[in-house]
Amino acid sequence: MAACSLTIFVVSQSSPDIRLFSLYNYHLKLITTAVSSPTPLQEYEFLTEIGIEPRNYGSFVDGYWKGSGSVVSSVNPANNKPIAEVVEASSQDYEEGMQACFKASKIWIQLPAPKRGEIVRQIGDALRSKLEYLGRLLSLEMGKILPEGIGEVQEVIDMCDFAVGLSRQLNGSVIPSERPNHMMLEMWNPLGVVGVITAFNFPCAVLGWNACIALVCGNCVVWKGAPTTPLITIAMTKLIGEVLEKNSLPAAIFTSFCGGAEIGQAIAKDTRIPLVSFTGSSKVGLMVQQTVSQRFGKCLLELSGNNALIIMDDADIKLAVRSVLFAAVGTAGQRCTTCRRLLVHEKVYNSVVDQLLEAYKQVKIGDPLEKGTLLGPLHTRASRENFEKGIKVIKSQGKSSQVVRIIESKGNFVQPTIVEISPSADVVKEELFGPVLYVLKFKTFEEAVEINNSVPQGLSSSIFTRSSDIIFKWIGPQGSDCGIVNANIPTNGAEIGGAFGGEKGTGGGREAGSDSWKQYMRWSTCYIISVRSTMGANYHLHRGSTLASKESMVVTYFRVYGLG
Ligand SMILES: NC(=O)C1=CN([C@@H]2O[C@H](COP(=O)(O)OP(=O)(O)OC[C@H]3O[C@@H](n4cnc5c(N)ncnc54)[C@H](O)[C@@H]3O)[C@@H](O)[C@H]2O)C=CC1
Ligand SMILES: CCCCCC(=O)O
């Protein structure tokens, strides 16, 4: 395995606006494959354990694997070599799958919620039995390091456990009526079919967050994963399909398609799908919302982030620096919750930047499947090209004279980069989906909150401070405007018990815990009065009179209720 030690490039500062440190003191292992490149699957024999073949159909239609669309190769981001092929879904496959799914929804809706919970529990057990294999596939296909890959599958297992409990708590409420003998109550009923469109960076967690809840809420699921992670879509679907078959349930309760925008748009347009849960960029999410809204469908949007971490002058600097490293470099900066903006109080600014530079040097870039790797490749060649373009824009805005050398390697490797820049720079307001960290200086807490809230996105946010006063201001109405608000904890990471999502350009949707399940059901307020009690109502109002005729009852009814 060839290796190269890259020296540190510390750039000269040519403009007060920006100083860019590109630290390359990493031992990058150039990922080389054996001279004779084996057939794709020989290198990855473990894939057969989870039903992945050298060529795979990419549509799960009414229990059958089909595909009459394009043939694509899923590629290993560490060396850009093919892993396996997938025959994507065509529009015909989609229509056939949707017809079966819609039909199956009439059956699934009739199962009592706890019985649906039992099916989801079995899905969790099926995932447990293949945890390592699925985690390995996830790292192989997406490029995140193995502990993160396994951790992501575990998150789906935990969601299954959560949903089992939830299946016995889809509670409505009884509300006191203002009318005698009236019953007023809230009912939650299934929507029927939930469409789930997911992003490449959490290729199965987002499915888990949506499908576990949608299923126990009585909905069938139709899923389109990211076009560049089709193998994880197929592997997850196979496991779920086996559970449904074992329980003699219609396989179309869970339908999935491998494909891109065409299938995504088909889901967005489909009136058989009352709710579309979309996870991805704000740009695409807005298009999807417009399409879904035109048919009065509902959208659950989980979109881009641009997450800030504030270090106050009284913070535990060592803790803060470690947290920034994890949040800015983890997953190669490809999390929606990645720390993209570091706001540092002027009193501790130099100390924080110096310690951060030291911490970055410890990061090991390499094959995500190898033990000890902290930073794997970006997901695709296009991701890497986008990163390079982003760096050029940063340079153009700052007119810096730095030289940023992207490692020439077989994989999509880039260097984590720290940029000192003004909060007013345009680039700071955009989500550059890679390991670039903007470092901004501030004087007061109020100024830091204003900078935190100054971007179009509103997903995650963090503050590091020892002051409880500051913490309570930070989580209050004059603090962070994000959906996730941390104190002395980095911007990334999330617990499934809480609702996950963000405000503003992040879309306002919530997934996973707390009351997120209410988005997957339709809500009715029911008013009930029994015939016997209507007689009583009449008696009650005209205690002395004989039973009035039907007409007078109606008249009475309208008079009592001020309707006539
Ligand atoms: N808020 C959250 O929970 C999360 C947000 N994200 C965001 O996702 C983005 C990165 O993921 P990408 O896959 O690159 O996002 P993307 O927006 O490019 O694609 C997301 C999904 O939309 C599909 N799609 C593309 N065009 C479509 C169209 N016209 N109609 C319907 N579907 C279409 C894609 O095939 C993919 O499955 C980042 O912005 C990240 O912040 C990622 C994970 C979680
Ligand atoms: C869709 C999953 C997002 C989890 C947020 C994180 O682990 O940073």
Coordinates of C-alpha atoms and ligand atoms in Angstrom, one line a residue:
M1 CA 0.0 0.0 0.0
A2 CA 1.7 3.2 -1.1
A3 CA 1.7 6.1 1.5
C4 CA 2.8 9.7 1.3
S5 CA 3.4 12.2 4.0
L6 CA 2.1 15.6 3.0
T7 CA 3.7 18.7 4.4
I8 CA 1.8 21.5 6.1
F9 CA 0.8 24.4 3.8
V10 CA 0.4 27.5 5.9
V11 CA -0.8 30.2 3.6
S12 CA 0.4 33.8 3.7
Q13 CA -2.4 36.2 4.4
S14 CA -3.0 38.6 1.6
S15 CA -6.2 40.1 2.8
P16 CA -7.5 41.0 6.3
D17 CA -10.7 39.1 5.4
I18 CA -9.3 35.7 5.1
R19 CA -6.5 33.5 6.2
L20 CA -6.7 29.9 5.0
F21 CA -4.9 27.1 6.7
S22 CA -4.7 24.0 4.7
L23 CA -3.0 21.4 6.8
Y24 CA -1.7 18.5 5.0
N25 CA 0.5 16.8 7.6
Y26 CA -1.4 13.6 7.0
H27 CA -0.3 10.2 6.1
L28 CA -2.6 9.6 3.2
K29 CA -2.6 6.0 2.1
L30 CA -3.2 6.0 -1.6
I31 CA -5.8 3.4 -2.0
T32 CA -4.4 1.1 -4.5
T33 CA -6.0 -2.1 -5.6
A34 CA -4.1 -5.2 -6.7
V35 CA -2.7 -5.2 -10.1
S36 CA -5.1 -7.6 -11.5
S37 CA -8.4 -6.0 -10.6
P38 CA -10.7 -8.9 -9.5
T39 CA -14.3 -9.0 -10.4
P40 CA -16.1 -6.5 -8.2
L41 CA -17.6 -9.0 -5.8
Q42 CA -14.5 -11.0 -5.2
E43 CA -13.1 -8.1 -3.2
Y44 CA -16.4 -7.8 -1.3
E45 CA -17.5 -11.4 -0.7
F46 CA -19.4 -10.3 2.5
L47 CA -22.0 -8.7 0.3
T48 CA -23.5 -12.0 -0.6
E49 CA -24.4 -12.3 3.1
I50 CA -26.9 -9.4 2.6
G51 CA -28.2 -10.5 -0.9
I52 CA -26.0 -8.3 -3.1
E53 CA -25.0 -9.9 -6.4
P54 CA -22.6 -8.6 -9.1
R55 CA -25.7 -7.3 -10.9
N56 CA -28.9 -6.5 -9.0
Y57 CA -32.4 -5.4 -9.9
G58 CA -33.3 -2.1 -8.3
S59 CA -37.1 -2.2 -7.9
F60 CA -38.9 -4.2 -5.3
V61 CA -42.4 -4.5 -6.8
D62 CA -45.1 -6.5 -5.0
G63 CA -42.5 -8.8 -3.6
Y64 CA -40.5 -9.3 -6.8
W65 CA -37.1 -7.8 -7.8
K66 CA -37.4 -6.1 -11.2
G67 CA -35.7 -3.4 -13.1
S68 CA -36.1 -2.2 -16.7
G69 CA -34.4 1.2 -16.3
S70 CA -30.7 2.2 -16.8
V71 CA -27.9 0.0 -15.6
V72 CA -25.6 1.8 -13.2
S73 CA -22.5 0.9 -11.2
S74 CA -22.2 1.6 -7.5
V75 CA -18.7 2.9 -6.9
N76 CA -16.3 2.7 -4.0
P77 CA -15.5 6.4 -3.1
A78 CA -12.0 5.3 -1.8
N79 CA -10.8 4.2 -5.2
N80 CA -13.7 4.9 -7.7
K81 CA -13.8 1.3 -8.7
P82 CA -17.2 -0.5 -9.2
I83 CA -18.6 -2.6 -6.4
A84 CA -21.7 -4.0 -8.2
E85 CA -24.2 -3.1 -10.9
V86 CA -27.9 -2.1 -10.4
V87 CA -30.7 -2.1 -12.9
E88 CA -32.6 1.0 -11.9
A89 CA -36.4 1.4 -11.9
S90 CA -38.2 2.5 -15.0
S91 CA -41.5 4.5 -14.9
Q92 CA -43.2 1.2 -15.7
D93 CA -41.6 -0.4 -12.7
Y94 CA -42.7 2.5 -10.7
E95 CA -46.3 2.4 -11.7
E96 CA -46.5 -1.4 -11.2
G97 CA -45.0 -1.0 -7.8
M98 CA -47.2 1.9 -6.8
Q99 CA -50.4 0.0 -7.8
A100 CA -49.4 -2.9 -5.6
C101 CA -48.4 -0.6 -2.7
F102 CA -51.7 1.3 -2.8
K103 CA -53.6 -2.0 -2.8
A104 CA -51.5 -3.3 0.2
S105 CA -52.3 -0.1 2.1
K106 CA -55.9 -1.2 2.4
I107 CA -54.7 -4.3 4.3
W108 CA -52.0 -2.7 6.4
I109 CA -54.3 0.0 7.6
Q110 CA -56.6 -2.7 9.2
L111 CA -53.9 -4.2 11.5
P112 CA -54.0 -2.9 15.0
A113 CA -51.1 -0.5 15.7
P114 CA -49.4 -2.9 18.3
K115 CA -49.6 -5.7 15.6
R116 CA -47.8 -3.3 13.2
G117 CA -45.3 -2.6 16.0
E118 CA -44.6 -6.4 16.2
I119 CA -43.6 -6.4 12.5
V120 CA -41.3 -3.4 13.1
R121 CA -39.8 -5.2 16.0
Q122 CA -39.0 -8.2 13.8
I123 CA -37.4 -5.8 11.3
G124 CA -35.2 -4.6 14.1
D125 CA -34.1 -8.1 14.9
A126 CA -33.4 -8.9 11.2
L127 CA -31.2 -5.8 11.1
R128 CA -29.4 -6.9 14.3
S129 CA -28.5 -10.2 12.7
K130 CA -26.8 -8.4 9.8
L131 CA -25.5 -5.3 11.6
E132 CA -21.8 -5.7 10.7
Y133 CA -22.4 -6.6 7.1
L134 CA -24.8 -3.7 6.6
G135 CA -22.5 -1.3 8.4
R136 CA -19.6 -2.5 6.2
L137 CA -21.6 -2.0 3.0
L138 CA -22.7 1.4 4.1
S139 CA -19.1 2.5 4.7
L140 CA -18.0 0.9 1.4
E141 CA -20.7 2.5 -0.7
M142 CA -21.0 5.9 1.0
G143 CA -17.4 6.4 2.2
K144 CA -18.0 7.1 5.9
I145 CA -15.7 5.3 8.3
L146 CA -16.7 1.9 9.5
P147 CA -17.7 2.9 13.1
E148 CA -20.0 5.5 11.6
G149 CA -21.4 2.9 9.1
I150 CA -22.2 0.4 11.8
G151 CA -23.5 3.3 14.0
E152 CA -25.9 4.3 11.4
V153 CA -27.4 0.9 11.0
Q154 CA -27.6 0.7 14.8
E155 CA -29.6 3.9 14.7
V156 CA -32.2 2.2 12.5
I157 CA -32.4 -0.7 15.0
D158 CA -32.9 1.8 17.8
M159 CA -35.7 3.4 15.8
C160 CA -37.4 0.0 15.4
D161 CA -37.3 -0.3 19.2
F162 CA -38.7 3.2 19.6
A163 CA -41.5 2.5 17.1
V164 CA -42.6 -0.7 18.9
G165 CA -43.3 1.3 22.0
L166 CA -44.9 4.1 20.0
S167 CA -47.3 1.6 18.4
R168 CA -49.1 1.5 21.8
Q169 CA -49.0 5.2 22.3
L170 CA -50.6 6.8 19.2
N171 CA -52.9 8.5 21.6
G172 CA -55.6 11.0 20.8
S173 CA -57.4 13.0 23.5
V174 CA -60.9 13.5 25.0
I175 CA -61.9 17.2 25.1
P176 CA -64.7 18.6 27.3
S177 CA -67.5 19.7 25.0
E178 CA -69.5 22.8 25.7
R179 CA -72.7 21.0 24.7
P180 CA -74.6 18.7 27.1
N181 CA -74.1 15.0 26.5
H182 CA -71.6 15.6 23.7
M183 CA -68.4 13.6 23.3
M184 CA -65.5 15.5 21.7
L185 CA -62.3 13.6 21.0
E186 CA -59.3 13.6 18.8
M187 CA -58.5 10.6 16.5
W188 CA -55.3 9.9 14.6
N189 CA -55.7 7.7 11.5
P190 CA -53.2 6.5 8.9
L191 CA -52.6 8.5 5.7
G192 CA -52.3 5.3 3.6
V193 CA -48.9 5.6 1.7
V194 CA -45.9 7.6 2.7
G195 CA -43.2 8.4 0.1
V196 CA -39.6 8.6 1.4
I197 CA -36.9 10.2 -0.7
T198 CA -33.5 10.2 1.0
A199 CA -30.0 11.6 0.7
F200 CA -26.6 9.9 0.1
N201 CA -25.0 10.8 3.4
F202 CA -27.3 8.8 5.7
P203 CA -28.4 6.2 3.2
C204 CA -30.3 4.1 5.7
A205 CA -30.8 6.1 8.9
V206 CA -33.2 8.5 7.3
L207 CA -35.1 5.6 5.9
G208 CA -35.3 4.1 9.3
W209 CA -36.4 7.4 10.9
N210 CA -39.2 7.6 8.4
A211 CA -40.3 4.0 7.8
C212 CA -40.4 2.8 11.4
I213 CA -42.8 5.6 12.3
A214 CA -44.8 5.5 9.1
L215 CA -45.3 1.7 9.4
V216 CA -46.5 1.7 13.0
C217 CA -48.8 4.7 12.1
G218 CA -50.5 2.4 9.6
N219 CA -48.9 3.6 6.4
C220 CA -47.2 1.6 3.6
V221 CA -43.8 3.0 2.5
V222 CA -42.5 3.7 -0.9
W223 CA -38.7 4.5 -0.8
K224 CA -36.3 6.0 -3.2
G225 CA -32.8 6.2 -1.8
A226 CA -29.9 8.2 -3.2
P227 CA -28.9 7.2 -6.8
T228 CA -25.3 6.7 -5.6
T229 CA -26.1 4.4 -2.7
P230 CA -28.4 1.8 -4.4
L231 CA -26.8 -1.3 -2.8
I232 CA -27.8 -0.2 0.7
T233 CA -31.3 0.5 -0.6
I234 CA -31.5 -3.1 -2.0
A235 CA -29.9 -4.7 1.1
M236 CA -32.3 -2.9 3.5
T237 CA -35.3 -3.7 1.3
K238 CA -34.4 -7.4 1.1
L239 CA -34.3 -7.7 4.9
I240 CA -37.7 -5.9 5.3
G241 CA -39.3 -8.0 2.5
E242 CA -38.2 -11.2 4.3
V243 CA -40.0 -10.1 7.5
L244 CA -43.2 -9.3 5.6
E245 CA -43.1 -12.6 3.8
K246 CA -42.4 -14.5 7.1
N247 CA -45.6 -12.9 8.5
S248 CA -47.6 -13.7 5.3
L249 CA -48.2 -10.0 4.8
P250 CA -48.3 -8.2 1.4
A251 CA -44.7 -7.6 0.3
A252 CA -45.9 -4.3 -1.3
I253 CA -46.3 -2.8 2.2
F254 CA -42.7 -1.8 1.7
T255 CA -41.8 -0.9 -1.9
S256 CA -38.5 0.6 -3.0
F257 CA -37.0 1.9 -6.2
C258 CA -33.4 2.7 -7.1
G259 CA -33.2 5.7 -9.3
G260 CA -32.7 9.4 -9.5
A261 CA -34.8 12.6 -10.1
E262 CA -37.3 10.9 -12.4
I263 CA -38.5 8.5 -9.8
G264 CA -38.3 11.2 -7.1
Q265 CA -40.5 13.4 -9.2
A266 CA -42.9 10.5 -9.8
I267 CA -43.3 10.2 -6.0
A268 CA -43.7 13.9 -5.6
K269 CA -46.5 14.0 -8.2
D270 CA -48.3 10.9 -7.1
T271 CA -51.8 11.6 -5.6
R272 CA -51.8 8.1 -4.1
I273 CA -49.0 9.3 -1.7
P274 CA -50.5 11.9 0.7
L275 CA -47.2 12.5 2.4
V276 CA -43.8 12.9 0.9
S277 CA -40.9 12.9 3.3
F278 CA -37.9 14.5 1.5
T279 CA -34.4 14.6 2.9
G280 CA -31.8 16.4 0.8
S281 CA -30.6 19.8 -0.3
S282 CA -32.8 22.9 0.2
K283 CA -32.6 23.5 -3.6
V284 CA -34.2 20.1 -4.5
G285 CA -36.4 20.2 -1.4
L286 CA -38.0 23.4 -2.6
M287 CA -38.8 21.8 -6.0
V288 CA -40.3 18.8 -4.4
Q289 CA -42.4 20.9 -2.0
Q290 CA -43.8 22.9 -5.0
T291 CA -44.7 19.7 -6.9
V292 CA -46.3 18.1 -3.8
S293 CA -48.2 21.3 -2.9
Q294 CA -49.7 21.6 -6.3
R295 CA -51.7 18.4 -5.6
F296 CA -52.4 19.5 -2.0
G297 CA -50.1 16.7 -0.7
K298 CA -48.1 17.1 2.6
C299 CA -44.4 17.4 2.7
L300 CA -42.0 16.6 5.5
L301 CA -38.7 18.5 4.6
E302 CA -35.3 17.8 6.1
L303 CA -33.0 20.0 4.2
S304 CA -29.6 21.7 4.2
G305 CA -27.8 22.9 7.3
N306 CA -25.2 25.6 7.9
N307 CA -24.4 24.9 11.5
A308 CA -22.5 27.2 13.9
L309 CA -20.6 26.4 17.1
I310 CA -20.0 29.3 19.4
I311 CA -17.0 29.3 21.8
M312 CA -17.5 31.9 24.6
D313 CA -14.6 33.4 26.5
D314 CA -15.4 31.2 29.6
A315 CA -15.6 28.0 27.7
D316 CA -13.6 24.8 28.3
I317 CA -11.4 25.3 25.3
K318 CA -10.0 21.8 25.2
L319 CA -13.5 20.3 25.2
A320 CA -14.6 22.8 22.6
V321 CA -11.6 22.1 20.3
R322 CA -12.2 18.4 20.4
S323 CA -15.9 18.9 19.7
V324 CA -15.2 21.2 16.7
L325 CA -12.8 18.6 15.2
F326 CA -15.4 15.9 15.5
A327 CA -18.2 18.1 14.1
A328 CA -16.2 19.7 11.3
V329 CA -14.2 16.8 10.0
G330 CA -16.4 13.8 10.9
T331 CA -18.0 12.1 7.9
A332 CA -15.7 14.3 5.8
G333 CA -17.9 17.3 6.5
Q334 CA -20.9 15.5 4.8
R335 CA -23.4 15.5 7.6
C336 CA -26.4 17.9 7.5
T337 CA -25.3 18.7 11.1
T338 CA -21.6 19.3 10.3
C339 CA -20.1 22.3 12.0
R340 CA -19.5 24.7 9.1
R341 CA -19.1 28.0 11.1
L342 CA -16.9 28.4 14.2
L343 CA -17.7 31.6 16.1
V344 CA -14.9 32.4 18.7
H345 CA -14.9 35.1 21.3
E346 CA -12.1 37.5 20.6
K347 CA -10.5 36.9 24.0
V348 CA -9.8 33.2 23.2
Y349 CA -9.6 33.4 19.5
N350 CA -5.8 32.9 19.0
S351 CA -5.7 30.1 21.5
V352 CA -8.6 28.3 19.9
V353 CA -7.2 28.6 16.4
D354 CA -3.7 27.4 17.5
Q355 CA -5.2 24.4 19.3
L356 CA -7.5 23.6 16.4
L357 CA -4.6 23.5 14.0
E358 CA -2.8 21.1 16.2
A359 CA -5.8 18.9 16.5
Y360 CA -6.3 18.8 12.8
K361 CA -2.8 17.4 12.3
Q362 CA -3.8 14.3 14.2
V363 CA -6.5 13.4 11.7
K364 CA -5.7 10.3 9.6
I365 CA -7.1 10.3 6.1
G366 CA -7.5 6.9 4.4
D367 CA -9.6 3.9 3.5
P368 CA -12.8 4.2 5.5
L369 CA -12.9 0.5 6.1
E370 CA -9.4 0.5 7.7
K371 CA -9.1 0.7 11.5
G372 CA -7.8 4.1 12.7
T373 CA -9.1 6.1 9.7
L374 CA -10.8 9.2 10.9
L375 CA -11.5 10.8 7.6
G376 CA -12.6 8.9 4.5
P377 CA -13.2 10.2 1.0
L378 CA -16.0 12.5 -0.2
H379 CA -18.8 10.5 -1.7
T380 CA -18.3 11.0 -5.4
R381 CA -16.0 12.6 -7.9
A382 CA -18.6 15.3 -8.3
S383 CA -18.5 16.0 -4.6
R384 CA -14.7 16.4 -4.8
E385 CA -15.0 18.7 -7.9
N386 CA -17.6 20.8 -6.0
F387 CA -15.2 21.0 -3.1
E388 CA -12.5 22.3 -5.4
K389 CA -14.8 24.9 -6.9
G390 CA -15.8 25.9 -3.4
I391 CA -12.2 26.5 -2.4
K392 CA -11.7 28.6 -5.5
V393 CA -14.7 30.8 -4.5
I394 CA -13.3 31.1 -1.0
K395 CA -10.0 32.2 -2.5
S396 CA -11.7 34.6 -4.9
Q397 CA -13.6 36.3 -2.1
G398 CA -10.6 36.6 0.1
K399 CA -8.0 37.1 -2.6
S400 CA -5.7 34.9 -0.5
S401 CA -2.5 33.7 -2.1
Q402 CA -2.7 30.3 -0.6
V403 CA -2.0 27.1 -2.6
V404 CA -4.5 24.4 -1.9
R405 CA -3.3 21.1 -3.3
I406 CA -5.9 18.4 -3.6
I407 CA -4.2 15.1 -3.1
E408 CA -3.9 13.2 -6.4
S409 CA -5.3 9.8 -5.5
K410 CA -7.6 7.1 -6.8
G411 CA -10.2 8.1 -4.4
N412 CA -12.2 11.3 -3.7
F413 CA -9.9 12.5 -0.9
V414 CA -9.7 16.1 0.2
Q415 CA -8.0 17.9 3.1
P416 CA -10.0 19.4 5.9
T417 CA -9.6 23.1 5.6
I418 CA -9.9 26.0 8.1
V419 CA -10.7 29.4 6.8
E420 CA -10.6 32.7 8.7
I421 CA -13.2 34.9 7.1
S422 CA -15.7 37.7 7.8
P423 CA -19.3 36.7 8.7
S424 CA -20.5 38.9 5.9
A425 CA -18.7 36.9 3.2
D426 CA -21.3 35.3 0.8
V427 CA -19.7 31.9 1.0
V428 CA -20.4 31.7 4.7
K429 CA -24.1 31.7 4.0
E430 CA -24.0 28.6 1.7
E431 CA -23.6 24.9 2.6
L432 CA -20.4 23.7 1.0
F433 CA -20.8 20.0 1.6
G434 CA -17.2 19.1 2.6
P435 CA -14.7 19.6 5.4
V436 CA -14.4 23.4 5.2
L437 CA -14.6 25.3 8.5
Y438 CA -15.2 29.1 8.5
V439 CA -13.7 30.7 11.7
L440 CA -15.4 34.0 12.7
K441 CA -14.5 36.3 15.6
F442 CA -17.1 38.1 17.8
K443 CA -17.1 40.3 20.9
T444 CA -20.4 39.7 22.7
F445 CA -22.9 36.9 23.1
E446 CA -25.6 38.9 21.4
E447 CA -23.4 39.4 18.4
A448 CA -22.7 35.6 18.3
V449 CA -26.4 34.8 18.4
E450 CA -27.0 37.3 15.5
I451 CA -24.3 35.6 13.4
N452 CA -25.6 32.2 14.3
N453 CA -29.1 33.2 13.1
S454 CA -27.9 35.2 10.1
V455 CA -27.9 32.3 7.5
P456 CA -30.9 30.9 5.5
Q457 CA -30.6 27.5 7.1
G458 CA -31.7 26.6 10.7
L459 CA -30.8 23.0 11.5
S460 CA -28.2 22.6 14.4
S461 CA -26.3 25.0 16.7
S462 CA -24.0 24.8 19.7
I463 CA -22.5 27.0 22.4
F464 CA -19.6 26.3 24.7
T465 CA -19.8 28.2 28.0
R466 CA -19.7 27.7 31.7
S467 CA -22.5 30.2 32.3
S468 CA -25.9 28.9 33.0
D469 CA -27.3 32.3 32.3
I470 CA -25.9 32.2 28.8
I471 CA -27.2 28.7 28.3
F472 CA -30.7 29.6 29.2
K473 CA -30.6 32.7 26.9
W474 CA -29.2 30.4 24.2
I475 CA -32.1 27.9 24.3
G476 CA -34.7 30.7 24.8
P477 CA -36.7 33.0 22.5
Q478 CA -33.7 35.3 22.0
G479 CA -31.2 32.6 21.4
S480 CA -30.6 30.1 18.6
D481 CA -33.3 30.0 15.8
C482 CA -32.4 26.4 14.9
G483 CA -34.3 23.1 15.3
I484 CA -31.4 21.6 17.3
V485 CA -29.8 23.7 20.1
N486 CA -26.8 22.3 22.0
A487 CA -24.8 23.5 25.0
N488 CA -21.3 22.2 25.5
I489 CA -22.1 19.5 22.9
P490 CA -21.1 19.7 19.2
T491 CA -23.6 20.4 16.3
N492 CA -23.5 16.9 15.0
G493 CA -25.1 13.8 16.5
A494 CA -28.7 13.3 17.5
E495 CA -30.7 11.1 19.8
I496 CA -33.7 9.3 18.2
G497 CA -35.9 10.1 21.3
G498 CA -36.0 13.8 20.3
A499 CA -37.5 15.3 17.2
F500 CA -34.9 15.9 14.6
G501 CA -35.1 18.7 12.1
G502 CA -34.7 22.4 11.5
E503 CA -36.3 25.8 10.7
K504 CA -36.1 28.3 7.8
G505 CA -34.3 26.8 4.8
T506 CA -33.9 23.5 6.5
G507 CA -37.6 22.9 5.9
G508 CA -39.4 22.8 9.2
G509 CA -40.0 19.0 9.2
R510 CA -39.3 16.8 12.2
E511 CA -38.3 13.1 12.2
A512 CA -37.7 10.3 14.8
G513 CA -38.8 11.0 18.3
S514 CA -41.1 13.1 20.4
D515 CA -44.3 14.1 18.5
S516 CA -42.8 13.6 15.0
W517 CA -45.3 10.7 14.5
K518 CA -48.2 13.1 14.2
Q519 CA -46.9 14.2 10.7
Y520 CA -47.5 10.6 9.4
M521 CA -51.2 10.5 10.3
R522 CA -54.4 12.5 9.6
W523 CA -56.0 14.2 12.5
S524 CA -59.7 14.3 13.2
T525 CA -61.7 16.1 15.8
C526 CA -64.8 14.0 16.5
Y527 CA -68.1 15.2 18.0
I528 CA -70.4 12.4 19.1
I529 CA -73.9 12.3 20.7
S530 CA -76.0 9.3 21.0
V531 CA -79.7 9.2 19.9
R532 CA -80.8 8.5 23.5
S533 CA -79.0 11.6 24.7
T534 CA -80.7 13.7 22.1
M535 CA -84.0 12.7 23.6
G536 CA -82.6 13.7 26.9
A537 CA -81.4 17.0 25.5
N538 CA -85.0 17.8 24.5
Y539 CA -86.3 16.7 27.9
H540 CA -83.6 18.7 29.6
L541 CA -84.6 21.9 27.8
H542 CA -88.4 21.6 28.2
R543 CA -88.6 19.7 31.4
G544 CA -92.4 20.2 31.9
S545 CA -93.6 19.7 28.3
T546 CA -94.5 16.5 26.6
L547 CA -92.1 15.1 24.2
A548 CA -92.0 17.5 21.3
S549 CA -92.4 16.3 17.7
K550 CA -89.4 15.6 15.6
E551 CA -89.6 19.0 14.1
S552 CA -89.7 20.7 17.4
M553 CA -86.7 18.6 18.5
V554 CA -84.8 19.9 15.4
V555 CA -86.0 23.4 16.2
T556 CA -84.9 22.8 19.8
Y557 CA -81.6 21.5 18.7
F558 CA -81.0 24.5 16.5
R559 CA -82.2 27.0 19.2
V560 CA -80.0 25.4 21.8
Y561 CA -77.0 25.5 19.7
G562 CA -77.7 29.0 18.4
L563 CA -78.0 27.7 14.9
G564 CA -81.4 29.1 14.0
Ligands
LIG1 N1 -31.9 17.8 7.4 C1 -31.6 16.6 7.4 O1 -32.0 15.7 8.2 C2 -30.6 16.1 6.4 C3 -30.3 16.9 5.3 N2 -29.4 16.4 4.3 C4 -29.0 17.3 3.2 O2 -29.0 16.6 2.0 C5 -28.0 17.2 1.2 C6 -27.0 16.1 0.7 O3 -27.7 15.0 0.1 P1 -27.9 14.9 -1.5 O4 -28.2 13.5 -1.7 O5 -26.7 15.4 -2.2 O6 -29.1 15.8 -1.7 P2 -30.0 16.0 -3.1 O7 -30.9 17.1 -2.8 O8 -29.0 16.2 -4.3 O9 -30.7 14.6 -3.3 C7 -31.6 14.1 -2.3 C8 -32.6 13.1 -2.9 O10 -33.4 13.8 -3.8 C9 -33.5 13.1 -5.1 N3 -33.8 14.1 -6.1 C10 -33.0 14.8 -6.9 N4 -33.7 15.6 -7.7 C11 -35.0 15.4 -7.4 C12 -36.2 15.9 -7.9 N5 -36.2 16.8 -8.9 N6 -37.4 15.5 -7.4 C13 -37.4 14.5 -6.4 N7 -36.3 14.0 -5.9 C14 -35.1 14.4 -6.4 C15 -32.1 12.5 -5.2 O11 -32.2 11.4 -6.1 C16 -31.9 12.0 -3.8 O12 -32.5 10.8 -3.5 C17 -27.3 18.3 2.0 O13 -27.8 19.5 1.7 C18 -27.6 17.9 3.4 O14 -27.6 19.0 4.3 C19 -28.8 15.2 4.4 C20 -29.1 14.4 5.5 C21 -30.1 14.7 6.5
LIG2 C1 -30.4 11.7 9.3 C2 -29.5 11.4 10.5 C3 -28.9 12.7 10.9 C4 -28.2 12.5 12.2 C5 -27.4 13.7 12.7 C6 -26.0 13.3 13.1 O1 -25.8 12.2 13.5 O2 -25.2 14.2 13.0

